[in-house]
Short mmCIF file of C-alpha atoms and ligand atoms in Angstrom, two decimals:
data_model
loop_
_atom_site.label_atom_id
_atom_site.label_comp_id
_atom_site.label_asym_id
_atom_site.label_seq_id
_atom_site.Cartn_x
_atom_site.Cartn_y
_atom_site.Cartn_z
CA LYS P 410 -0.01 -0.01 0.00
CA LEU P 411 1.18 3.50 -0.84
CA SER P 412 1.96 6.02 1.81
CA GLU P 413 0.64 9.51 1.50
CA GLU P 414 4.12 10.65 0.45
CA ASP P 415 4.29 8.13 -2.29
CA LYS P 416 1.09 9.39 -3.82
CA VAL P 417 2.57 12.80 -4.59
CA ARG P 418 4.38 12.92 -7.87
CA SER P 419 7.29 15.25 -8.67
CA PRO P 420 6.31 18.52 -10.22
CA ILE P 421 7.82 19.26 -13.71
CA CYS P 422 9.31 22.57 -14.43
CA CYS P 423 10.12 23.83 -17.96
CA MET P 424 12.91 26.29 -18.73
CA MET P 425 11.62 28.78 -21.25
CA GLY P 426 12.80 31.89 -22.99
CA HIS P 427 14.62 33.42 -25.97
CA ILE P 428 17.84 31.74 -27.20
CA ASP P 429 21.01 32.64 -25.28
CA THR P 430 19.15 34.07 -22.27
CA GLY P 431 20.86 31.42 -20.13
CA LYS P 432 18.27 28.72 -19.67
CA THR P 433 20.72 25.84 -19.82
CA LYS P 434 23.27 27.64 -17.70
CA LEU P 435 20.71 28.43 -15.01
CA LEU P 436 19.51 24.89 -15.04
CA ASP P 437 23.02 23.55 -14.69
CA TYR P 438 23.59 25.91 -11.84
CA ILE P 439 20.54 25.16 -9.80
CA THR P 440 20.65 21.44 -10.31
CA GLY P 441 24.36 21.20 -9.46
CA ASN P 442 25.30 19.90 -12.86
CA VAL P 443 28.29 22.21 -12.92
CA GLN P 444 30.55 19.69 -11.29
CA GLU P 445 29.25 17.05 -13.62
CA GLY P 446 30.40 19.05 -16.62
CA GLU P 447 33.83 19.53 -15.12
CA ALA P 448 34.22 15.84 -14.36
CA GLY P 449 33.41 15.07 -17.97
CA GLY P 450 30.28 13.25 -16.95
CA THR P 451 28.10 14.80 -19.56
CA THR P 452 27.16 11.48 -21.15
CA GLN P 453 24.76 10.89 -18.33
CA LYS P 454 22.99 14.13 -18.83
CA MET P 455 19.46 13.87 -19.98
CA GLY P 456 17.16 16.46 -21.33
CA ALA P 457 15.62 16.54 -17.87
CA THR P 458 17.29 16.84 -14.47
CA TYR P 459 16.20 16.56 -10.89
CA LEU P 460 16.84 19.31 -8.44
CA SER P 461 17.99 17.51 -5.30
CA ALA P 462 16.59 18.30 -1.90
CA ARG P 463 20.12 18.66 -0.66
CA ASN P 464 20.82 21.31 -3.23
CA ILE P 465 17.73 23.23 -2.24
CA LEU P 466 18.63 23.08 1.41
CA GLU P 467 22.24 24.13 0.84
CA LYS P 468 21.52 26.89 -1.55
CA THR P 469 18.65 28.53 0.33
CA MET P 470 20.36 28.28 3.72
CA GLU P 471 21.23 31.94 3.89
CA LEU P 472 17.66 32.99 3.18
CA LYS P 473 15.86 30.46 5.29
CA SER P 474 17.51 27.84 7.35
CA ASP P 475 14.94 25.14 7.11
CA THR P 476 13.52 24.88 3.66
CA LYS P 477 11.57 21.72 3.55
CA LEU P 478 10.05 20.09 0.54
CA LYS P 479 6.52 18.86 1.01
CA VAL P 480 6.34 17.73 -2.53
CA PRO P 481 9.01 15.59 -4.16
CA ARG P 482 11.95 17.41 -5.72
CA PRO P 483 10.99 19.01 -9.03
CA LEU P 484 12.06 17.61 -12.36
CA PHE P 485 13.40 20.24 -14.80
CA ILE P 486 13.07 20.10 -18.56
CA ASP P 487 15.39 22.19 -20.71
CA THR P 488 14.69 22.86 -24.31
CA PRO P 489 17.99 22.14 -26.06
CA GLY P 490 18.24 23.48 -29.58
CA TYR P 491 14.51 23.95 -29.85
CA GLU P 492 14.74 27.69 -29.78
CA PHE P 493 13.07 28.33 -33.14
CA TYR P 494 10.25 25.92 -32.75
CA THR P 495 6.94 27.02 -31.29
CA ASN P 496 5.33 23.62 -31.63
CA LEU P 497 8.06 21.88 -29.73
CA ARG P 498 8.07 24.49 -27.01
CA SER P 499 4.34 24.05 -26.80
CA ARG P 500 4.80 20.26 -26.44
CA GLY P 501 7.48 20.68 -23.81
CA LEU P 502 5.18 23.03 -21.94
CA GLY P 503 2.42 20.52 -22.28
CA LEU P 504 4.34 18.33 -19.88
CA CYS P 505 4.95 21.01 -17.30
CA ASP P 506 3.35 22.04 -14.06
CA PHE P 507 5.14 25.32 -13.99
CA ALA P 508 7.93 27.22 -15.79
CA ILE P 509 10.84 29.59 -15.37
CA LEU P 510 10.77 32.27 -18.03
CA VAL P 511 14.26 33.49 -18.52
CA VAL P 512 14.87 37.09 -19.70
CA ASP P 513 18.32 38.58 -20.32
CA ILE P 514 18.50 41.83 -18.33
CA MET P 515 20.57 43.46 -21.02
CA HIS P 516 18.09 42.55 -23.87
CA GLY P 517 14.67 42.72 -22.26
CA LEU P 518 11.78 40.99 -23.99
CA GLU P 519 12.78 39.36 -27.24
CA PRO P 520 10.59 37.67 -29.92
CA GLN P 521 10.68 34.18 -28.36
CA THR P 522 10.15 35.65 -24.87
CA ILE P 523 6.84 37.02 -26.02
CA GLU P 524 5.99 33.80 -27.82
CA CYS P 525 6.73 31.79 -24.65
CA LEU P 526 4.70 34.27 -22.62
CA ASN P 527 1.73 33.67 -24.94
CA LEU P 528 2.14 29.91 -24.69
CA LEU P 529 2.29 30.11 -20.89
CA ARG P 530 -0.87 32.14 -20.75
CA MET P 531 -2.65 29.96 -23.25
CA LYS P 532 -1.90 26.91 -21.18
CA ASN P 533 -2.58 28.76 -17.93
CA THR P 534 0.83 27.66 -16.52
CA GLU P 535 2.28 29.33 -13.43
CA PHE P 536 5.72 30.78 -13.93
CA ILE P 537 8.50 32.79 -12.39
CA ILE P 538 10.57 35.33 -14.34
CA ALA P 539 14.33 34.98 -13.97
CA LEU P 540 16.00 38.24 -14.95
CA ASN P 541 19.31 36.73 -15.76
CA LYS P 542 22.83 38.02 -16.40
CA VAL P 543 22.77 40.73 -13.74
CA ASP P 544 26.60 40.45 -13.71
CA ARG P 545 26.58 42.10 -17.10
CA LEU P 546 25.55 45.39 -15.53
CA TYR P 547 28.55 47.68 -15.86
CA GLY P 548 30.64 47.57 -12.73
CA TRP P 549 28.83 44.61 -11.09
CA ARG P 550 30.64 43.27 -8.06
CA ILE P 551 30.55 39.50 -7.93
CA CYS P 552 29.02 38.03 -4.80
CA GLU P 553 28.99 34.27 -5.28
CA ASN P 554 25.76 32.50 -4.39
CA ALA P 555 24.50 35.54 -2.53
CA PRO P 556 20.77 36.19 -2.10
CA ILE P 557 19.99 39.10 -4.47
CA LEU P 558 19.40 41.73 -1.71
CA GLU P 559 22.72 40.86 -0.18
CA ALA P 560 24.44 41.20 -3.56
CA MET P 561 22.68 44.52 -4.17
CA LYS P 562 24.07 45.88 -0.98
CA GLN P 563 27.57 45.40 -2.35
CA GLN P 564 26.89 47.40 -5.52
CA THR P 565 27.69 51.00 -6.33
CA LYS P 566 25.00 53.64 -6.91
CA ASP P 567 25.69 53.51 -10.61
CA VAL P 568 25.11 49.78 -10.81
CA ILE P 569 21.92 50.06 -8.81
CA ASN P 570 20.70 52.90 -11.03
CA GLU P 571 21.36 50.88 -14.19
CA PHE P 572 19.64 47.90 -12.59
CA ASN P 573 16.54 49.90 -11.74
CA MET P 574 16.43 51.52 -15.12
CA ARG P 575 16.54 48.17 -16.91
CA LEU P 576 14.18 46.51 -14.52
CA ASN P 577 11.55 49.23 -14.97
CA GLU P 578 11.89 49.06 -18.69
CA ILE P 579 11.33 45.31 -18.59
CA ILE P 580 8.35 45.67 -16.28
CA ASN P 581 6.93 48.09 -18.79
CA GLN P 582 7.56 45.75 -21.67
CA PHE P 583 5.62 43.01 -19.78
CA LYS P 584 2.87 45.52 -19.10
CA GLU P 585 2.67 46.18 -22.87
CA GLN P 586 1.99 42.42 -23.18
CA GLY P 587 -0.74 42.76 -20.61
CA LEU P 588 1.21 41.22 -17.69
CA ASN P 589 1.88 42.68 -14.32
CA SER P 590 5.29 41.83 -12.90
CA GLU P 591 7.30 42.93 -9.94
CA LEU P 592 10.51 42.11 -8.04
CA TYR P 593 9.53 39.05 -6.02
CA TYR P 594 10.27 40.58 -2.63
CA LYS P 595 8.02 43.52 -3.46
CA ASN P 596 5.27 41.34 -4.89
CA LYS P 597 2.25 41.51 -2.65
CA GLU P 598 -0.18 39.84 -4.96
CA MET P 599 1.24 36.48 -5.96
CA GLY P 600 -0.99 35.02 -8.68
CA GLU P 601 -2.06 38.43 -10.04
CA THR P 602 1.43 39.82 -10.40
CA PHE P 603 4.30 37.67 -11.63
CA SER P 604 7.47 37.60 -9.65
CA ILE P 605 10.83 38.62 -11.08
CA VAL P 606 13.97 37.18 -9.62
CA PRO P 607 17.27 38.85 -10.74
CA THR P 608 19.89 36.10 -11.20
CA CYS P 609 23.33 35.31 -12.46
CA ALA P 610 23.92 31.82 -13.82
CA ILE P 611 27.69 32.17 -13.68
CA SER P 612 28.31 33.29 -10.05
CA GLY P 613 24.97 32.42 -8.53
CA GLU P 614 23.61 35.75 -7.33
CA GLY P 615 19.90 35.38 -6.80
CA ILE P 616 19.85 31.63 -7.12
CA PRO P 617 18.94 31.12 -3.45
CA ASP P 618 15.98 33.38 -4.04
CA LEU P 619 14.96 31.55 -7.21
CA LEU P 620 15.12 28.15 -5.46
CA LEU P 621 13.17 29.35 -2.46
CA LEU P 622 10.52 30.81 -4.70
CA LEU P 623 10.34 27.59 -6.64
CA VAL P 624 9.79 25.64 -3.44
CA GLN P 625 7.18 28.03 -2.22
CA LEU P 626 5.40 27.99 -5.55
CA THR P 627 5.24 24.27 -5.77
CA GLN P 628 4.10 23.87 -2.19
CA LYS P 629 1.45 26.53 -2.34
CA THR P 630 -0.13 25.70 -5.62
CA MET P 631 0.88 22.20 -6.45
CA VAL P 632 0.35 19.79 -3.63
CA GLU P 633 -3.29 19.14 -4.43
CA LYS P 634 -2.66 18.97 -8.17
CA LEU P 635 0.19 16.53 -7.76
CA ILE P 636 -1.74 14.07 -5.67
CA THR P 637 -3.15 12.54 -8.78
CA TYR P 638 -1.57 9.20 -8.34
CA VAL P 639 -2.43 6.84 -11.15
CA ASP P 640 -0.61 3.62 -12.22
CA LYS P 641 -1.79 3.96 -15.82
CA VAL P 642 0.46 6.05 -18.02
CA GLN P 643 -1.45 8.97 -19.51
CA GLN P 644 1.43 11.10 -20.62
CA CYS P 645 4.93 10.02 -21.50
CA THR P 646 7.03 11.79 -24.15
CA VAL P 647 10.25 10.75 -25.95
CA LEU P 648 12.95 13.35 -25.33
CA GLU P 649 15.87 11.71 -26.99
CA VAL P 650 16.94 8.72 -29.08
CA LYS P 651 20.50 7.67 -28.36
CA VAL P 652 22.89 4.78 -28.88
CA MET P 653 24.35 3.47 -25.60
CA GLU P 654 27.30 1.20 -25.42
CA GLY P 655 26.15 -2.38 -24.82
CA TYR P 656 22.51 -1.55 -25.17
CA GLY P 657 22.04 -0.40 -28.81
CA THR P 658 19.55 2.29 -29.57
CA THR P 659 17.68 3.50 -26.45
CA ILE P 660 15.26 6.27 -25.72
CA ASP P 661 15.03 8.88 -22.95
CA VAL P 662 11.49 9.65 -21.94
CA VAL P 663 9.70 11.97 -19.51
CA LEU P 664 7.03 10.09 -17.61
CA VAL P 665 4.53 12.68 -16.43
CA ASN P 666 2.08 10.34 -14.62
CA GLY P 667 1.60 6.60 -14.12
CA GLU P 668 4.14 3.76 -13.92
CA LEU P 669 6.41 1.96 -16.29
CA HIS P 670 7.29 -1.67 -15.73
CA GLU P 671 10.16 -3.80 -16.93
CA GLY P 672 8.73 -6.34 -19.37
CA GLY P 673 5.84 -4.04 -20.24
CA GLN P 674 4.67 -3.65 -23.82
CA ILE P 675 4.86 -0.19 -25.31
CA VAL P 676 4.06 1.47 -28.61
CA VAL P 677 6.09 4.36 -29.90
CA CYS P 678 5.98 6.44 -33.05
CA GLY P 679 8.30 5.79 -35.98
CA LEU P 680 8.53 7.51 -39.31
CA GLN P 681 7.73 4.22 -41.12
CA GLY P 682 4.93 3.36 -38.72
CA PRO P 683 4.12 2.40 -35.14
CA ILE P 684 6.80 0.45 -33.24
CA VAL P 685 5.54 -2.18 -30.78
CA THR P 686 8.27 -3.39 -28.41
CA THR P 687 8.84 -4.68 -24.88
CA ILE P 688 10.76 -2.76 -22.14
CA ARG P 689 13.98 -4.78 -21.47
CA ALA P 690 15.30 -2.43 -18.88
CA LEU P 691 14.50 0.87 -17.16
CA LEU P 692 17.46 3.03 -16.20
CA THR P 693 18.02 6.30 -14.43
CA PRO P 694 21.43 8.00 -14.02
CA HIS P 695 23.02 7.87 -10.61
CA PRO P 696 22.18 10.75 -8.30
CA ILE P 697 24.46 13.70 -8.81
CA LYS P 698 26.59 13.13 -5.69
CA GLU P 699 27.55 9.64 -6.80
CA LEU P 700 28.61 10.82 -10.24
CA HIS P 701 32.19 9.46 -9.82
CA VAL P 702 30.76 6.11 -10.64
CA ASN P 703 30.77 7.23 -14.23
CA GLY P 704 28.74 5.32 -16.77
CA ASN P 705 26.71 3.45 -14.13
CA HIS P 706 22.98 3.57 -14.04
CA VAL P 707 20.38 2.45 -11.61
CA HIS P 708 18.10 -0.40 -12.82
CA HIS P 709 14.46 -0.33 -11.86
CA GLU P 710 11.69 -2.93 -12.15
CA VAL P 711 9.09 -0.26 -11.79
CA ILE P 712 9.33 3.50 -12.18
CA LYS P 713 6.68 5.97 -11.20
CA ALA P 714 6.12 9.49 -12.32
CA ALA P 715 7.43 12.06 -12.64
CA GLU P 716 10.75 10.79 -13.87
CA CYS P 717 13.12 11.05 -16.74
CA ILE P 718 14.02 7.46 -17.75
CA ASN P 719 16.24 5.73 -20.20
CA ILE P 720 14.41 2.83 -21.82
CA ILE P 721 16.22 -0.18 -23.26
CA ALA P 722 14.22 -2.14 -25.86
CA LYS P 723 14.50 -3.59 -29.33
CA ASP P 724 13.62 -1.75 -32.52
CA LEU P 725 14.01 1.81 -31.20
CA GLU P 726 16.16 3.06 -34.09
CA HIS P 727 13.49 5.00 -35.83
CA VAL P 728 11.60 6.48 -32.91
CA ILE P 729 10.72 10.16 -33.46
CA VAL P 730 11.73 12.55 -30.72
CA GLY P 731 8.89 14.64 -29.28
CA THR P 732 6.21 11.99 -29.78
CA ALA P 733 4.18 10.13 -27.16
CA LEU P 734 4.92 6.72 -25.77
CA HIS P 735 1.92 4.53 -24.97
CA VAL P 736 1.78 1.58 -22.70
CA VAL P 737 -0.34 -1.42 -23.73
CA GLY P 738 -2.53 -2.47 -20.77
CA PRO P 739 -4.24 -5.90 -20.49
CA ASP P 740 -7.55 -4.52 -21.75
CA ASP P 741 -6.18 -2.22 -24.40
CA ASP P 742 -6.81 -2.57 -28.14
CA ILE P 743 -3.32 -2.50 -29.61
CA GLU P 744 -4.51 -1.47 -33.06
CA ALA P 745 -6.18 1.58 -31.65
CA ILE P 746 -3.03 2.48 -29.79
CA LYS P 747 -0.96 2.10 -32.93
CA GLU P 748 -3.26 4.58 -34.73
CA LEU P 749 -3.14 6.99 -31.81
CA VAL P 750 0.63 6.87 -31.80
CA MET P 751 0.90 7.82 -35.43
CA GLU P 752 -1.46 10.82 -35.29
CA ASP P 753 1.36 13.36 -34.94
CA VAL P 754 3.31 12.03 -37.85
CA ASN P 755 0.31 11.57 -40.09
CA SER P 756 -0.57 15.27 -39.60
CA VAL P 757 2.92 16.14 -40.83
CA LEU P 758 2.83 13.66 -43.74
CA SER P 759 -0.49 15.05 -44.89
CA ARG P 760 1.18 18.42 -45.58
CA ILE P 761 3.69 17.02 -48.07
CA ASP P 762 2.94 17.83 -51.71
CA LYS P 763 0.58 15.11 -53.01
CA SER P 764 2.23 14.96 -56.47
CA GLY P 765 5.43 13.92 -54.68
CA GLU P 766 7.18 16.75 -56.56
CA GLY P 767 9.33 18.92 -54.40
CA VAL P 768 12.58 19.13 -52.43
CA TYR P 769 13.45 16.59 -49.75
CA ILE P 770 13.72 17.95 -46.23
CA GLN P 771 15.41 16.39 -43.27
CA ALA P 772 15.45 17.55 -39.57
CA SER P 773 16.40 16.12 -36.16
CA THR P 774 12.88 15.99 -34.68
CA LEU P 775 9.32 15.88 -35.81
CA GLY P 776 8.80 19.33 -34.27
CA SER P 777 11.64 20.91 -36.21
CA LEU P 778 10.51 19.16 -39.30
CA GLU P 779 7.02 20.66 -38.80
CA ALA P 780 8.60 24.08 -38.34
CA LEU P 781 10.59 23.73 -41.58
CA LEU P 782 7.53 22.53 -43.50
CA GLU P 783 5.55 25.52 -42.19
CA PHE P 784 8.31 27.86 -43.18
CA LEU P 785 8.68 26.44 -46.70
CA LYS P 786 4.89 26.70 -47.19
CA SER P 787 4.69 30.31 -46.09
CA PRO P 788 3.67 32.82 -48.85
CA ALA P 789 7.14 34.42 -48.94
CA VAL P 790 8.78 31.06 -49.67
CA LYS P 791 6.32 28.59 -51.36
CA LEU P 792 8.76 25.77 -51.99
CA PRO P 793 7.05 22.39 -52.52
CA VAL P 794 8.21 19.53 -50.38
CA GLY P 795 8.21 16.03 -51.91
CA GLY P 796 9.65 13.94 -49.08
CA ILE P 797 10.71 14.08 -45.45
CA GLY P 798 13.22 12.36 -43.22
CA ILE P 799 14.22 12.58 -39.55
CA GLY P 800 17.71 12.15 -38.14
CA PRO P 801 21.08 12.13 -39.98
CA VAL P 802 20.95 12.17 -43.81
CA GLN P 803 21.64 8.64 -44.98
CA LYS P 804 22.01 6.92 -48.33
CA LYS P 805 18.30 6.03 -48.44
CA ASP P 806 17.42 9.73 -48.17
CA VAL P 807 19.73 10.60 -51.08
CA MET P 808 18.11 7.82 -53.10
CA LYS P 809 14.64 9.24 -52.35
CA ALA P 810 15.65 12.83 -53.19
CA GLY P 811 17.36 11.44 -56.37
CA VAL P 812 13.93 10.40 -57.76
CA MET P 813 13.49 14.07 -58.72
CA LEU P 814 16.50 14.08 -61.03
CA GLU P 815 14.34 12.84 -63.91
CA ARG P 816 11.24 14.81 -63.08
CA LYS P 817 12.39 18.27 -61.89
CA LYS P 818 16.11 18.43 -61.49
CA GLU P 819 16.00 21.63 -59.31
CA PHE P 820 14.04 19.56 -56.73
CA ALA P 821 16.75 16.85 -56.45
CA THR P 822 18.04 18.50 -53.34
CA ILE P 823 18.03 17.81 -49.65
CA LEU P 824 17.55 20.72 -47.21
CA ALA P 825 19.10 19.34 -43.99
CA LEU P 826 18.12 21.31 -40.86
CA ASP P 827 20.48 20.81 -37.94
CA VAL P 828 21.36 17.17 -38.90
CA GLU P 829 24.57 15.50 -39.96
CA VAL P 830 25.20 13.89 -43.27
CA THR P 831 26.84 10.45 -43.20
CA THR P 832 29.98 10.04 -45.33
CA GLU P 833 28.26 7.41 -47.49
CA ALA P 834 25.32 9.69 -48.08
CA ARG P 835 27.66 12.52 -49.08
CA GLU P 836 29.50 10.25 -51.55
CA LEU P 837 26.33 8.97 -53.08
CA ALA P 838 24.96 12.50 -53.39
CA ASP P 839 28.09 13.62 -55.21
CA GLU P 840 27.84 10.69 -57.54
CA MET P 841 24.18 11.12 -58.31
CA GLU P 842 24.36 14.89 -58.36
CA VAL P 843 21.84 15.36 -55.58
CA LYS P 844 22.61 18.70 -53.88
CA ILE P 845 22.62 18.74 -50.06
CA PHE P 846 22.28 22.05 -48.10
CA CYS P 847 23.02 22.03 -44.41
CA SER P 848 22.31 24.68 -41.80
CA ASP P 849 20.76 24.95 -38.34
CA ILE P 850 18.80 27.97 -39.41
CA MET P 851 15.78 27.57 -41.72
CA TYR P 852 16.21 30.87 -43.48
CA HIS P 853 19.79 30.05 -44.41
CA LEU P 854 18.71 26.75 -45.91
CA PHE P 855 16.25 28.57 -48.17
CA ASP P 856 18.83 31.21 -49.12
CA GLN P 857 21.33 28.55 -50.06
CA TYR P 858 18.70 26.82 -52.21
CA GLN P 859 17.74 29.97 -53.93
CA ALA P 860 21.28 30.90 -54.67
CA TYR P 861 21.67 27.45 -56.19
CA ILE P 862 18.67 27.54 -58.52
CA CYS P 863 19.27 31.11 -59.74
P1 GDP H 45 20.16 29.25 -23.61
O1 GDP H 45 20.22 29.32 -25.09
O2 GDP H 45 19.04 30.07 -23.05
O3 GDP H 45 20.15 27.81 -23.03
O4 GDP H 45 21.50 29.96 -23.04
P2 GDP H 45 22.81 29.31 -22.43
O5 GDP H 45 22.55 28.76 -21.12
O6 GDP H 45 23.36 28.38 -23.48
O7 GDP H 45 23.67 30.61 -22.30
C1 GDP H 45 24.02 31.42 -23.42
C2 GDP H 45 25.32 32.17 -23.14
O8 GDP H 45 25.13 33.10 -22.10
C3 GDP H 45 26.45 31.26 -22.67
O9 GDP H 45 27.64 31.74 -23.27
C4 GDP H 45 26.46 31.42 -21.17
O10 GDP H 45 27.72 31.21 -20.66
C5 GDP H 45 26.07 32.86 -21.01
N1 GDP H 45 25.34 33.12 -19.76
C6 GDP H 45 24.28 32.46 -19.24
N2 GDP H 45 23.95 33.00 -18.07
C7 GDP H 45 24.77 34.03 -17.79
C8 GDP H 45 24.86 34.97 -16.75
O11 GDP H 45 24.08 34.96 -15.77
N3 GDP H 45 25.83 35.92 -16.87
C9 GDP H 45 26.65 35.95 -17.95
N4 GDP H 45 27.59 36.92 -17.94
N5 GDP H 45 26.60 35.09 -18.95
C10 GDP H 45 25.66 34.09 -18.89
MG1 MG H 46 20.04 26.00 -24.05
#
């Protein structure tokens, strides 16, 4: 029988914001992954990280000596490389209980900040604003790990003036978007007015404040919401597909609710169709403090939400990142699940040119592929797409793109967004005269293509 404590699942927090505002850096700092990076232990890093209770206690000590967690430690999801893609951000946010919206104090609100803000409001997600990079203020005196008011006391008048000027400007920018915001320690109407925490992800000023606020937010608003213990998996998303030594192709997933069992049957989404397979092993990385046992994972027979898990199973090579994983229960209709799993991909496939005439596009995830398709369809571009691929460009992709050589030679090209091209694929492309364009920016891909056909 489950204890009351066991019934509460971990809250999930999403890092959001414009590119380069410091989302990853902040996450690394608050979860203590800094040491991990230095020890070269990055292989264990997943797209999601736990914030340990010890970390919270240590880092908030100066502000409050007895920060206790009534809910399990939060699980954080970063959005690596997803900066351009609304649909992926939206999916990541779909998993989250609350978010940290990161704003660069030197830049204020940027296009993706506003887009994130709109998503957050659309989904009615609670969030805290981290006003990051305060150390960039001219003349800032570093006060490592200091609560922000302590750090402020150490600054000159000029620094404080610049800080206030930029802060007020940003509060105004938020107001223009219809959002009230205020420094968290001046915020008297939590819920109505959003809290701003000034931070530095390099030397840690304001991090204790951010952590304390996170804990308070989760405890105040979340406890009831999180006691939704279910053993059936309702939401589980593939974050990453990766090859692991000795295990072959494996997937990292975020389990939002329910339980996963070793030996359980699952259905995941592949570009060629649904993949039905059996969980051979469920792994999680070792807790941070035991990181010196590099490469070791903890095996589990059962894992309950919320957790980021590495799943070992057969036939995972073609799984598409960003899609849902479904568990087949004893009473479930597997055919119905197979259809359900393919919904996302089918909606993308339905947008390819029916004649099959068009360029071939390749991206790392379904979300980025969707974004590229949308971009190429936009009135300013209007480039037909004849085929799609996900993951590194391989020989088979070149063969498919090569079909256009006899129909419309200018379409015998691959636009590869943020993916690698294998050596064999490159050789074959040269031989067949299929042109491959690579970039991690959609606009550049199109520019290259245009320069080529003109
Ligand atoms: P992301 O794109 O939002 O994930 O941003 P990153 O975490 O990758 O950070 C972008 C750049 O800003 C990196 O070079 C970081 O080292 C730097 N950076 C992040 N946070 C801070 C900060 O608080 N202060 C300063 N000076 N640089 C920062
Ligand atoms: Mg990042």
